[in-house]
């Protein structure tokens, strides 16, 4: 080993939320099982093909608990698993609708299209699937269609490594269609085999010195916020905090200590390292980690340089630091953001050889900038070890093979586990203080500060206070233990990740329900009735507007984007994605612009160019006016007539006026007089846009809630001028 070698510590973080309902045993979502068979085992096993490559895998104990639970014989499985087992001829209408909505939740390009029959079923269901179209889609599917879909959904989520290596899975992949119930059983049995092999394989690879296994706090909470939610103001002074302060460092300690105990039970030794959930640290949190006996913890480079309060330099980043804690011996390392994010978000569409070469080139660029040192530098590359690969061809194996071969054959580079490096090269610098922050922007804004996130913290506070008071009555200890487990689950970071406007997924409503369910279960376990507010969604139903109008406008209504300035002052609702960061579904409506002048409201709809637009219609429902603006058919190259209708007492629509200020060519433009929709200046309109085909609604914008547009008041122009 040369002191000139650049050491690289890959840390792959494996994590899923806690999906099981401990009160009923039900599991609504399949992501523990599906990621287990696609990501966790093969990533570790492939290192056997690359001697000399050493890595760290960070495992969240609550994830491993769920893997053990799901793979145990006779255990209750997730709902999609149960609906896979069910023979197609026995599926109810509700079962069919669930399958059609959820069994295409996979990356279409990398996981569905490689199976021609799977892609054909997607087309048959419809890429623009909506609740309104679901019943018709269900009737189009035959029992054989459902059986094939049940098999292909589960088969596509099994890593290509296992589909190629296992003779039965290889035969089923080659078969392609006309599957049977026996084929379903084979696929699901193979999934259980893979899941049961995960923990033993990690332990064996760690015992052989190939990998290190580190941990996160048990249910993946944000430790600094458990210690004191007020700490969020230190990293972001403008933040608006919840009405109640959550301050329970004893919970943070419990989450860390229980993670250490779980690891020792499964791996036969104490863990040495920890990735605090989301790389979230503070002086108090780091002290708790140190007291638990851990030897290293990792976070983001932003935290380091805010802690140092000095200019960024490579030599400062690529070295470990001793933490300033009462118990000596804890080292801190800091992730290289550029390298980590390149794997997570950039390389997925690159040819594997080019991506690997670019990554290695970046490593050498770092190496060339570093001053000579007797101690080799350490480059921590830390990222999600599961979600990225869904977007890579062949689940990322081609890229990783190229990367590992390239590093292995490069005499200037060397991979290492974090503990392996620290044992040879202990920390020589001390960090006197830790800036409180996470891997995202060096603060905690993803988990606190938004109205929805704050409400979740307030609900957690109230539920915990209730349980603490109840504990004084010395109730049944088993029930009390179950209730406290629900508190610790609700402290997990995942729930607030999806609240607010930062992140979105096709399962937002389900994550909201799960969080409130865990809090409700606290009451149920101790024989109390959950408060009514826990039955009401926290997620706001108001549509998110990407841009508000910036002034008056007067576009030409000709169905064309005539010039840039026509719509420059408009507001914008971006509806190009349905499903957000986890799984996406194409939409016909791509963008919705809106604006106004003194007496007219303008709409512009940008539609997908590949949807047979001539067969479509569009309507705008003004919810709080009981009115509807309808364009019955989108016909190109001509002005269009739209109809204003009123909702009658018998729930039918009656036309009240026809207007010709609409046109559709490349875009749809509509101009509506305030007087025609009985709207006053300064009034707020609540509306939903609907795309229909042959009179049947197939898409809503927004999918949930309504768009709110406030019309200009009498002094609107003067207000805009003052701004």
XYZ file of C-alpha atoms in Angstrom:
723
model
C 0.000 0.000 0.000
C 1.339 3.421 -0.956
C 0.768 6.580 1.069
C -0.005 8.222 -2.283
C -3.057 6.027 -2.775
C -6.417 7.736 -2.478
C -8.681 5.694 -0.208
C -12.389 5.529 -1.071
C -15.025 4.473 1.461
C -18.319 3.527 -0.187
C -21.184 3.503 2.322
C -24.443 2.136 0.893
C -27.447 3.073 3.036
C -30.304 0.532 3.038
C -33.618 1.713 4.457
C -37.405 1.481 4.199
C -40.152 2.895 6.458
C -41.972 0.674 8.947
C -45.030 -0.489 7.009
C -46.579 -3.115 9.301
C -49.510 -2.212 11.523
C -48.440 -3.780 14.859
C -52.051 -3.776 16.044
C -53.497 -5.813 13.144
C -50.439 -7.272 11.399
C -51.504 -5.734 8.083
C -48.886 -4.442 5.624
C -50.228 -2.137 2.944
C -47.132 -1.564 0.792
C -44.596 -4.052 -0.653
C -41.406 -2.001 -0.736
C -39.476 -3.916 1.940
C -40.019 -7.186 0.090
C -39.441 -5.795 -3.399
C -36.282 -3.874 -2.575
C -35.016 -6.845 -0.590
C -35.164 -9.092 -3.662
C -33.845 -6.420 -6.013
C -31.113 -4.588 -4.116
C -29.903 -5.754 -0.742
C -28.419 -9.193 -1.322
C -26.936 -8.920 -4.808
C -25.074 -5.661 -4.049
C -23.104 -7.424 -1.340
C -22.662 -10.749 -3.161
C -21.254 -9.140 -6.300
C -18.171 -8.092 -4.311
C -17.047 -11.741 -4.448
C -16.392 -11.144 -8.152
C -14.139 -8.175 -7.338
C -11.415 -9.196 -4.868
C -9.887 -6.172 -3.237
C -13.062 -4.094 -3.262
C -14.164 -3.406 0.313
C -17.286 -1.478 1.244
C -19.556 -0.499 4.110
C -23.259 -1.310 4.100
C -25.418 0.679 6.504
C -28.495 -1.278 7.570
C -31.419 0.229 9.478
C -32.538 -2.254 12.188
C -36.245 -1.638 11.542
C -35.654 -2.670 7.918
C -33.909 -5.887 8.969
C -36.697 -6.578 11.462
C -39.248 -6.323 8.653
C -37.175 -8.562 6.362
C -36.965 -11.217 9.073
C -40.657 -10.889 9.795
C -41.826 -11.038 6.161
C -39.608 -13.999 5.249
C -40.601 -16.116 8.239
C -42.738 -19.153 7.320
C -46.396 -18.519 8.031
C -45.984 -14.788 8.650
C -48.487 -12.319 7.307
C -47.318 -10.759 4.050
C -47.979 -7.403 2.406
C -51.236 -6.809 0.536
C -49.701 -6.990 -2.990
C -48.172 -10.366 -2.043
C -51.568 -11.640 -0.915
C -53.197 -10.393 -4.122
C -50.500 -12.141 -6.145
C -51.271 -15.481 -4.521
C -54.990 -15.121 -5.188
C -56.138 -16.938 -8.372
C -57.205 -14.471 -11.056
C -60.703 -15.940 -11.306
C -61.259 -15.225 -7.607
C -60.258 -11.555 -7.725
C -62.970 -9.131 -6.668
C -63.549 -5.847 -8.477
C -61.701 -4.054 -5.689
C -58.782 -6.504 -6.038
C -58.600 -5.871 -9.774
C -58.580 -2.103 -9.370
C -55.824 -2.344 -6.745
C -53.721 -4.568 -9.011
C -54.161 -2.320 -12.042
C -53.141 0.742 -10.046
C -50.240 -0.772 -8.118
C -48.729 -3.593 -10.181
C -47.178 -1.196 -12.708
C -45.252 0.655 -9.984
C -41.843 0.014 -11.500
C -39.607 2.004 -13.808
C -41.215 1.613 -17.219
C -37.992 1.822 -19.234
C -35.715 -0.398 -17.141
C -38.137 -2.836 -15.501
C -41.304 -3.084 -17.604
C -40.175 -2.670 -21.223
C -37.593 -5.502 -20.986
C -40.616 -7.826 -20.586
C -42.668 -7.346 -23.812
C -45.805 -8.917 -22.323
C -45.548 -6.658 -19.243
C -45.327 -3.573 -21.454
C -48.261 -4.784 -23.569
C -50.327 -5.064 -20.391
C -49.340 -1.512 -19.429
C -50.550 -0.252 -22.803
C -53.745 -2.282 -22.479
C -54.422 -0.800 -19.050
C -53.518 2.674 -20.327
C -50.482 4.792 -19.495
C -52.752 7.606 -18.352
C -54.605 5.501 -15.830
C -56.980 7.320 -13.482
C -59.605 6.352 -10.960
C -62.345 7.361 -13.402
C -60.998 5.011 -16.074
C -60.267 2.126 -13.720
C -63.552 0.225 -14.089
C -63.299 0.139 -17.886
C -59.658 -0.988 -17.707
C -60.574 -3.786 -15.284
C -63.139 -5.161 -17.732
C -60.594 -5.213 -20.571
C -58.339 -7.587 -18.644
C -58.916 -11.341 -18.919
C -58.024 -13.823 -16.134
C -54.862 -14.684 -18.094
C -53.962 -10.980 -18.252
C -54.239 -10.710 -14.482
C -52.210 -13.885 -13.931
C -49.459 -12.661 -16.262
C -49.459 -9.291 -14.505
C -49.232 -10.923 -11.078
C -46.165 -12.889 -12.179
C -44.418 -10.161 -14.166
C -44.742 -7.490 -11.480
C -43.038 -9.740 -8.945
C -40.546 -11.171 -11.446
C -39.428 -7.749 -12.677
C -38.544 -6.702 -9.125
C -36.184 -9.660 -8.657
C -32.651 -8.581 -9.454
C -31.406 -9.625 -12.928
C -28.532 -11.408 -11.157
C -30.950 -13.910 -9.598
C -33.137 -14.158 -12.710
C -30.084 -15.217 -14.689
C -28.438 -17.395 -12.039
C -31.507 -19.374 -10.912
C -32.670 -21.942 -13.477
C -36.365 -21.686 -12.570
C -36.402 -17.891 -12.624
C -34.472 -17.906 -15.896
C -37.050 -20.232 -17.444
C -39.922 -18.054 -16.233
C -38.273 -14.936 -17.654
C -37.851 -16.680 -20.990
C -41.435 -17.981 -20.926
C -42.696 -14.400 -20.987
C -46.472 -15.021 -20.864
C -49.243 -17.564 -20.334
C -48.178 -17.979 -16.722
C -49.951 -20.238 -14.232
C -50.699 -20.163 -10.519
C -47.814 -22.622 -10.101
C -45.498 -20.078 -11.741
C -46.661 -17.444 -9.247
C -45.804 -19.766 -6.382
C -42.284 -20.304 -7.760
C -41.624 -16.549 -8.012
C -42.884 -15.810 -4.516
C -40.978 -18.754 -3.024
C -37.779 -17.479 -4.653
C -38.413 -14.060 -3.142
C -38.643 -15.609 0.308
C -35.377 -17.525 -0.290
C -33.587 -14.319 -1.242
C -34.929 -12.445 1.778
C -33.932 -15.190 4.212
C -30.376 -15.142 2.808
C -29.749 -11.417 3.373
C -28.686 -11.227 7.037
C -26.599 -14.450 6.977
C -24.820 -13.269 3.818
C -23.966 -9.880 5.327
C -22.676 -11.505 8.492
C -20.522 -13.957 6.532
C -19.067 -11.232 4.286
C -18.315 -9.091 7.341
C -16.656 -12.019 9.136
C -14.500 -12.567 6.033
C -13.388 -8.913 6.091
C -14.931 -8.069 2.711
C -17.511 -5.622 4.063
C -18.382 -3.698 7.195
C -21.980 -3.396 8.386
C -22.906 -0.169 10.144
C -26.284 0.892 11.554
C -28.694 3.799 11.864
C -30.906 4.558 14.870
C -33.549 1.819 15.114
C -36.588 3.422 13.471
C -34.592 6.014 11.491
C -35.437 9.186 13.471
C -33.764 12.585 13.079
C -31.738 12.452 16.298
C -31.117 16.208 16.761
C -34.858 16.932 16.475
C -35.722 14.213 18.997
C -33.251 15.826 21.367
C -34.716 19.308 20.833
C -36.781 20.609 17.899
C -35.569 24.133 18.701
C -32.167 23.111 17.279
C -33.663 23.625 13.806
C -33.416 27.391 14.354
C -29.653 27.192 14.744
C -29.195 25.928 11.203
C -32.081 27.973 9.732
C -33.062 30.986 11.903
C -36.088 31.906 9.726
C -37.823 28.569 10.266
C -41.328 28.483 11.764
C -41.384 25.777 14.428
C -44.295 23.735 15.849
C -46.381 25.236 18.648
C -45.012 22.645 21.062
C -41.323 21.889 21.544
C -40.398 18.210 21.310
C -37.426 17.689 23.633
C -36.721 14.040 24.448
C -33.043 13.107 24.252
C -33.968 9.943 26.150
C -35.846 8.810 23.026
C -32.814 9.520 20.860
C -30.710 7.473 23.268
C -33.250 4.628 23.158
C -33.249 4.600 19.339
C -29.431 4.395 19.229
C -29.015 1.844 22.003
C -31.727 -0.471 20.647
C -30.018 -0.361 17.234
C -26.731 -1.407 18.831
C -28.408 -4.293 20.687
C -30.199 -5.515 17.554
C -26.932 -5.494 15.611
C -25.115 -7.443 18.311
C -27.873 -10.086 18.345
C -27.683 -10.612 14.572
C -23.973 -10.106 13.865
C -22.334 -11.401 17.035
C -20.300 -8.282 17.722
C -20.885 -4.614 18.578
C -21.256 -2.286 15.586
C -18.440 0.174 15.035
C -20.126 2.744 12.835
C -23.346 4.673 12.349
C -24.930 6.715 9.596
C -27.270 8.873 11.697
C -30.594 8.992 9.879
C -30.291 11.379 6.908
C -26.790 12.276 8.120
C -28.436 14.409 10.831
C -26.119 15.470 13.635
C -25.727 17.954 16.463
C -23.406 18.118 19.459
C -26.032 16.416 21.620
C -26.791 13.704 19.063
C -23.101 12.957 18.492
C -22.648 12.672 22.264
C -25.401 10.036 22.419
C -23.791 8.087 19.571
C -20.440 8.178 21.348
C -21.931 7.063 24.682
C -23.419 4.012 22.931
C -19.879 2.816 22.179
C -19.772 3.508 18.442
C -16.390 4.386 16.948
C -17.403 6.439 13.926
C -20.329 8.381 12.501
C -20.822 10.004 9.110
C -22.580 13.087 7.789
C -22.347 15.544 4.888
C -19.592 17.917 3.796
C -21.912 20.912 4.312
C -22.020 20.100 8.018
C -18.220 19.956 8.152
C -17.562 23.339 6.586
C -20.277 25.048 8.582
C -18.713 23.506 11.677
C -15.212 24.667 10.717
C -16.509 28.093 9.626
C -13.774 28.435 7.067
C -13.207 28.089 3.339
C -13.753 24.731 1.687
C -10.565 22.870 0.861
C -10.025 19.267 -0.288
C -7.475 18.568 2.438
C -10.056 19.584 5.075
C -12.799 17.373 3.626
C -10.899 14.161 2.936
C -9.791 13.353 6.478
C -11.517 12.037 9.628
C -12.039 14.205 12.725
C -12.285 13.321 16.397
C -15.583 14.393 17.923
C -15.496 16.648 20.972
C -17.513 14.417 23.298
C -17.207 13.376 26.930
C -16.382 9.830 25.886
C -13.289 9.731 23.713
C -12.909 7.611 20.606
C -15.616 8.720 18.144
C -14.404 9.739 14.677
C -16.476 11.690 12.150
C -16.241 11.426 8.373
C -17.975 13.616 5.785
C -19.478 12.540 2.468
C -18.295 13.981 -0.829
C -21.546 15.408 -2.170
C -20.562 15.606 -5.848
C -19.364 12.001 -6.119
C -22.245 10.596 -4.056
C -24.907 12.468 -6.004
C -23.332 11.547 -9.338
C -24.079 7.871 -8.669
C -27.470 8.596 -7.139
C -28.834 11.039 -9.704
C -26.573 11.556 -12.746
C -25.048 8.382 -14.193
C -28.261 6.400 -14.676
C -28.618 7.450 -18.333
C -24.900 7.242 -19.216
C -23.210 4.268 -20.889
C -21.714 2.262 -17.986
C -18.144 2.536 -19.248
C -18.416 6.312 -19.605
C -19.981 6.736 -16.178
C -17.308 4.634 -14.465
C -14.532 6.474 -16.325
C -16.011 9.831 -15.327
C -16.206 8.801 -11.666
C -12.613 7.543 -11.650
C -11.554 10.707 -13.442
C -13.141 12.761 -10.683
C -11.225 10.737 -8.094
C -7.947 11.473 -9.851
C -8.836 15.154 -10.107
C -9.292 15.146 -6.318
C -6.024 13.273 -5.847
C -4.126 15.748 -8.003
C -5.383 18.715 -5.954
C -4.452 17.283 -2.562
C -1.108 18.217 -0.982
C 1.233 15.367 -0.159
C 0.650 13.772 3.223
C 2.129 10.928 5.230
C -1.429 9.763 5.924
C -3.538 8.751 2.916
C -6.652 10.811 2.318
C -10.128 9.268 2.610
C -12.969 10.063 0.180
C -16.351 9.021 1.674
C -18.979 8.222 -0.970
C -22.272 7.796 0.903
C -25.684 7.366 -0.694
C -28.917 5.415 -0.886
C -28.097 1.811 -1.768
C -31.456 0.861 -3.256
C -33.601 3.490 -5.024
C -31.039 4.634 -7.609
C -30.722 1.268 -9.354
C -34.329 1.231 -10.525
C -33.321 3.929 -13.027
C -30.188 2.147 -14.269
C -30.301 -0.516 -16.999
C -29.737 -4.024 -15.603
C -30.309 -2.655 -12.079
C -26.951 -0.843 -12.158
C -24.840 -4.007 -12.309
C -23.107 -3.010 -15.549
C -22.104 0.354 -14.100
C -20.898 -1.137 -10.809
C -18.871 -3.833 -12.583
C -17.123 -1.203 -14.706
C -16.538 0.986 -11.666
C -15.147 -1.801 -9.480
C -12.872 -3.120 -12.249
C -11.614 0.376 -12.943
C -10.775 1.066 -9.295
C -9.245 -2.381 -8.805
C -6.919 -1.921 -11.769
C -5.877 1.591 -10.773
C -2.727 1.614 -8.584
C -3.544 5.106 -7.322
C -6.917 4.117 -5.840
C -7.938 1.810 -3.011
C -11.334 0.984 -1.518
C -11.721 0.457 2.213
C -14.308 -0.003 4.908
C -14.592 2.986 7.215
C -13.360 1.033 10.238
C -10.568 -0.537 8.198
C -9.240 2.924 7.348
C -9.607 4.316 10.886
C -7.806 1.344 12.427
C -4.739 2.159 10.319
C -5.077 5.934 10.245
C -6.801 7.314 13.366
C -8.164 10.850 13.405
C -5.475 13.495 13.817
C -7.737 16.555 13.816
C -10.400 17.491 16.376
C -13.734 19.128 15.637
C -14.608 21.394 18.551
C -18.252 21.880 17.582
C -20.784 20.282 15.231
C -23.056 22.450 13.135
C -26.550 20.978 13.554
C -27.696 19.802 10.144
C -28.341 16.955 7.708
C -27.103 15.857 4.280
C -29.760 18.102 2.677
C -28.662 21.757 2.696
C -27.039 21.448 6.112
C -30.369 21.964 7.930
C -33.533 20.098 8.965
C -36.108 21.838 6.748
C -37.149 18.593 5.044
C -38.532 17.339 8.382
C -39.791 20.449 10.195
C -40.943 23.991 9.446
C -43.766 23.417 6.957
C -47.339 23.598 8.276
C -47.917 19.879 7.615
C -44.590 18.819 9.120
C -45.182 20.957 12.204
C -48.640 19.486 12.677
C -47.110 15.994 12.610
C -44.640 17.010 15.351
C -47.490 18.475 17.407
C -49.508 15.257 17.076
C -46.468 13.226 18.094
C -45.914 15.511 21.100
C -49.537 15.214 22.270
C -49.597 11.436 21.884
C -46.321 10.969 23.725
C -47.442 13.251 26.568
C -50.633 11.230 26.914
C -48.689 7.962 27.033
C -46.227 9.314 29.584
C -49.095 10.355 31.867
C -50.787 6.996 31.404
C -47.555 5.184 32.276
C -47.778 6.565 35.813
C -50.880 4.453 36.443
C -48.754 1.259 36.200
C -50.798 -0.423 33.458
C -50.174 -3.743 31.746
C -46.493 -3.769 30.759
C -47.012 -5.674 27.494
C -49.583 -3.138 26.284
C -47.353 -0.294 27.395
C -44.406 -1.769 25.494
C -46.477 -2.018 22.324
C -47.611 1.582 22.736
C -44.054 2.862 23.180
C -42.947 0.956 20.098
C -45.570 2.863 18.122
C -44.163 6.158 19.447
C -40.673 5.186 18.334
C -41.988 4.172 14.893
C -43.802 7.516 14.567
C -40.524 9.286 15.398
C -39.064 7.951 12.125
C -37.968 10.463 9.513
C -39.978 8.960 6.654
C -43.354 10.429 7.506
C -42.262 14.068 7.462
C -40.176 13.447 4.336
C -43.444 13.238 2.394
C -45.318 16.037 4.185
C -45.011 19.541 2.784
C -43.921 20.495 -0.713
C -40.363 19.119 -0.849
C -41.043 15.554 -1.977
C -43.923 13.670 -3.517
C -44.779 10.093 -4.415
C -47.710 8.069 -5.645
C -48.076 6.910 -2.027
C -48.227 10.290 -0.246
C -51.716 9.662 1.109
C -50.708 6.213 2.333
C -47.648 7.565 4.168
C -49.916 10.143 5.801
C -52.344 7.391 6.826
C -49.555 5.205 8.215
C -48.172 7.997 10.416
C -51.593 8.739 11.879
C -52.264 5.001 12.227
C -49.149 4.496 14.358
C -50.192 7.348 16.653
C -53.764 6.020 16.829
C -52.399 2.616 17.776
C -50.751 4.150 20.847
C -54.225 4.909 22.183
C -55.683 1.591 21.063
C -52.974 -0.514 22.730
C -53.722 1.033 26.123
C -57.492 0.865 25.737
C -58.161 4.504 24.892
C -60.126 5.946 21.982
C -57.856 7.790 19.515
C -58.700 11.504 19.136
C -60.793 12.367 16.101
C -58.083 14.566 14.550
C -55.938 11.470 13.944
C -58.571 10.254 11.469
C -58.224 13.419 9.372
C -55.410 13.605 6.753
C -52.572 15.996 7.535
C -51.721 16.427 3.869
C -53.220 19.594 2.470
C -55.638 19.165 -0.401
C -54.788 22.506 -1.979
C -52.916 22.140 -5.264
C -49.350 23.396 -5.312
C -48.827 26.358 -7.607
C -45.295 26.547 -8.964
C -45.552 30.240 -9.896
C -48.081 32.972 -9.071
C -49.121 35.608 -11.672
C -46.730 38.565 -11.826
C -48.983 41.157 -13.495
C -51.698 41.786 -16.049
C -51.508 40.035 -19.411
C -53.309 40.063 -22.772
C -52.429 36.954 -24.799
C -53.641 36.417 -28.353
C -56.137 33.523 -28.231
C -54.940 31.588 -31.292
C -53.858 28.218 -29.854
C -50.185 28.963 -30.397
C -47.268 30.054 -28.246
C -46.949 33.197 -30.356
C -44.108 34.816 -28.409
C -42.364 34.597 -25.067
C -43.971 37.719 -23.625
C -47.569 36.527 -24.107
C -47.549 34.336 -21.001
C -44.517 35.722 -19.154
C -46.699 37.175 -16.350
C -48.788 34.043 -15.935
C -49.073 31.692 -12.997
C -48.072 28.048 -13.480
C -49.238 24.669 -12.203
C -46.679 21.992 -13.165
C -48.495 18.693 -13.658
C -45.890 16.931 -15.784
C -45.402 14.250 -13.116
C -47.903 12.061 -11.365
C -46.296 9.955 -8.681
C -43.273 12.172 -7.988
C -39.932 10.800 -6.836
C -40.831 7.194 -6.212
C -42.825 6.037 -9.237
C -44.198 8.107 -12.067
C -47.091 7.941 -14.461
C -47.357 9.950 -17.664
C -49.995 12.666 -17.908
C -51.765 14.076 -20.961
C -51.772 17.571 -19.465
C -48.186 18.751 -19.061
C -48.493 22.398 -17.974
C -51.347 24.666 -16.923
C -50.779 28.423 -17.130
C -53.252 31.023 -15.850
C -53.439 34.802 -15.652
C -55.745 37.786 -16.023
C -56.250 41.430 -16.881
C -58.847 43.776 -15.346
C -61.867 41.788 -16.477
C -60.741 38.524 -18.119
C -59.302 35.239 -16.866
C -56.922 33.390 -19.209
C -55.983 29.713 -19.306
C -53.341 27.906 -21.331
C -53.071 24.098 -21.396
C -49.985 22.377 -22.844
C -50.844 18.797 -23.781
C -48.735 15.782 -24.665
C -48.227 15.570 -28.427
C -48.664 11.770 -28.521
C -52.165 11.284 -27.203
C -54.511 11.607 -30.146
C -55.548 15.038 -28.923
C -58.402 15.347 -31.409
C -60.354 12.710 -29.476
C -60.074 14.623 -26.227
C -62.213 17.167 -24.448
C -61.406 19.476 -21.545
C -63.464 21.111 -18.831
C -62.769 23.470 -15.934
C -64.956 22.944 -12.878
C -65.354 26.087 -10.737
C -66.117 24.328 -7.462
C -67.205 27.303 -5.376
C -69.312 28.780 -8.188
C -71.205 25.681 -9.263
C -70.132 26.378 -12.852
C -68.249 24.456 -15.527
C -66.357 25.669 -18.609
C -66.301 22.916 -21.248
C -64.443 22.483 -24.535
C -66.211 19.360 -25.872
C -63.637 18.443 -28.540
C -60.077 19.628 -29.146
C -59.882 20.227 -32.915
C -56.710 21.632 -34.437
C -56.241 24.812 -36.455
C -59.540 26.486 -35.684
C -61.194 28.672 -33.018
C -63.177 26.649 -30.539
C -66.481 27.222 -28.834
C -66.671 26.599 -25.134
C -69.778 26.193 -23.037
C -70.463 27.598 -19.573
C -72.855 25.341 -17.634
C -74.492 25.585 -14.221
C -75.027 22.732 -11.774
C -78.743 22.237 -11.203
C -80.459 21.047 -8.031
C -80.851 17.597 -9.566
C -77.048 17.358 -10.050
C -77.281 17.811 -13.842
C -75.525 20.490 -15.888
C -77.458 23.111 -17.839
C -75.771 25.285 -20.479
C -76.089 29.005 -19.749
C -73.759 30.538 -22.331
C -71.590 29.716 -25.355
C -68.403 31.674 -26.083
C -65.875 31.641 -28.925
C -62.796 33.046 -27.160
C -60.898 29.764 -27.249
C -58.490 28.153 -29.708
C -56.465 24.973 -30.009
C -53.517 24.297 -32.269
C -50.310 23.382 -30.471
C -51.740 24.550 -27.137
C -55.233 25.219 -25.830
C -55.960 28.836 -24.898
C -59.156 30.083 -23.267
C -60.286 33.596 -22.315
C -63.195 33.900 -19.860
C -64.857 37.173 -18.817
C -65.254 37.591 -15.055
C -68.907 38.556 -15.592
C -69.612 35.331 -17.517
C -68.662 33.231 -14.489
C -70.177 35.671 -11.966
C -66.780 36.350 -10.420
C -65.955 39.490 -8.457
C -62.613 41.291 -8.399
C -60.498 40.026 -5.532
C -62.483 36.775 -5.284
C -60.705 33.419 -4.911
C -61.805 30.715 -7.340
C -61.342 27.006 -6.606
C -61.131 24.883 -9.731
C -60.247 21.488 -11.173
C -59.385 20.814 -14.827
C -60.499 17.495 -16.320
C -59.407 15.732 -19.504
C -62.046 13.448 -20.988
C -62.121 10.978 -23.840
C -65.471 10.173 -25.478
C -67.206 11.853 -22.557
C -65.434 9.801 -19.841
C -63.074 11.613 -17.466
C -59.580 10.111 -17.675
C -57.402 12.699 -15.921
C -57.791 15.416 -13.296
C -55.539 18.385 -12.596
C -54.743 18.392 -9.781
C -55.066 14.689 -8.977
C -56.011 15.661 -5.414
C -57.503 18.893 -4.115
C -58.130 22.060 -6.127
C -56.262 24.973 -7.727
C -56.949 28.296 -6.016
C -56.740 31.449 -8.121
C -57.291 34.880 -6.572
C -58.571 37.410 -9.094
C -57.048 40.915 -9.101
C -58.494 43.444 -6.685
C -59.246 47.046 -7.627
C -55.781 48.196 -6.489
C -53.921 45.230 -8.027
C -51.910 47.346 -10.493
C -50.739 49.779 -7.824
C -49.750 46.870 -5.541
C -47.718 45.306 -8.342
C -46.057 48.651 -9.044
C -45.079 49.056 -5.384
C -43.579 45.581 -5.359
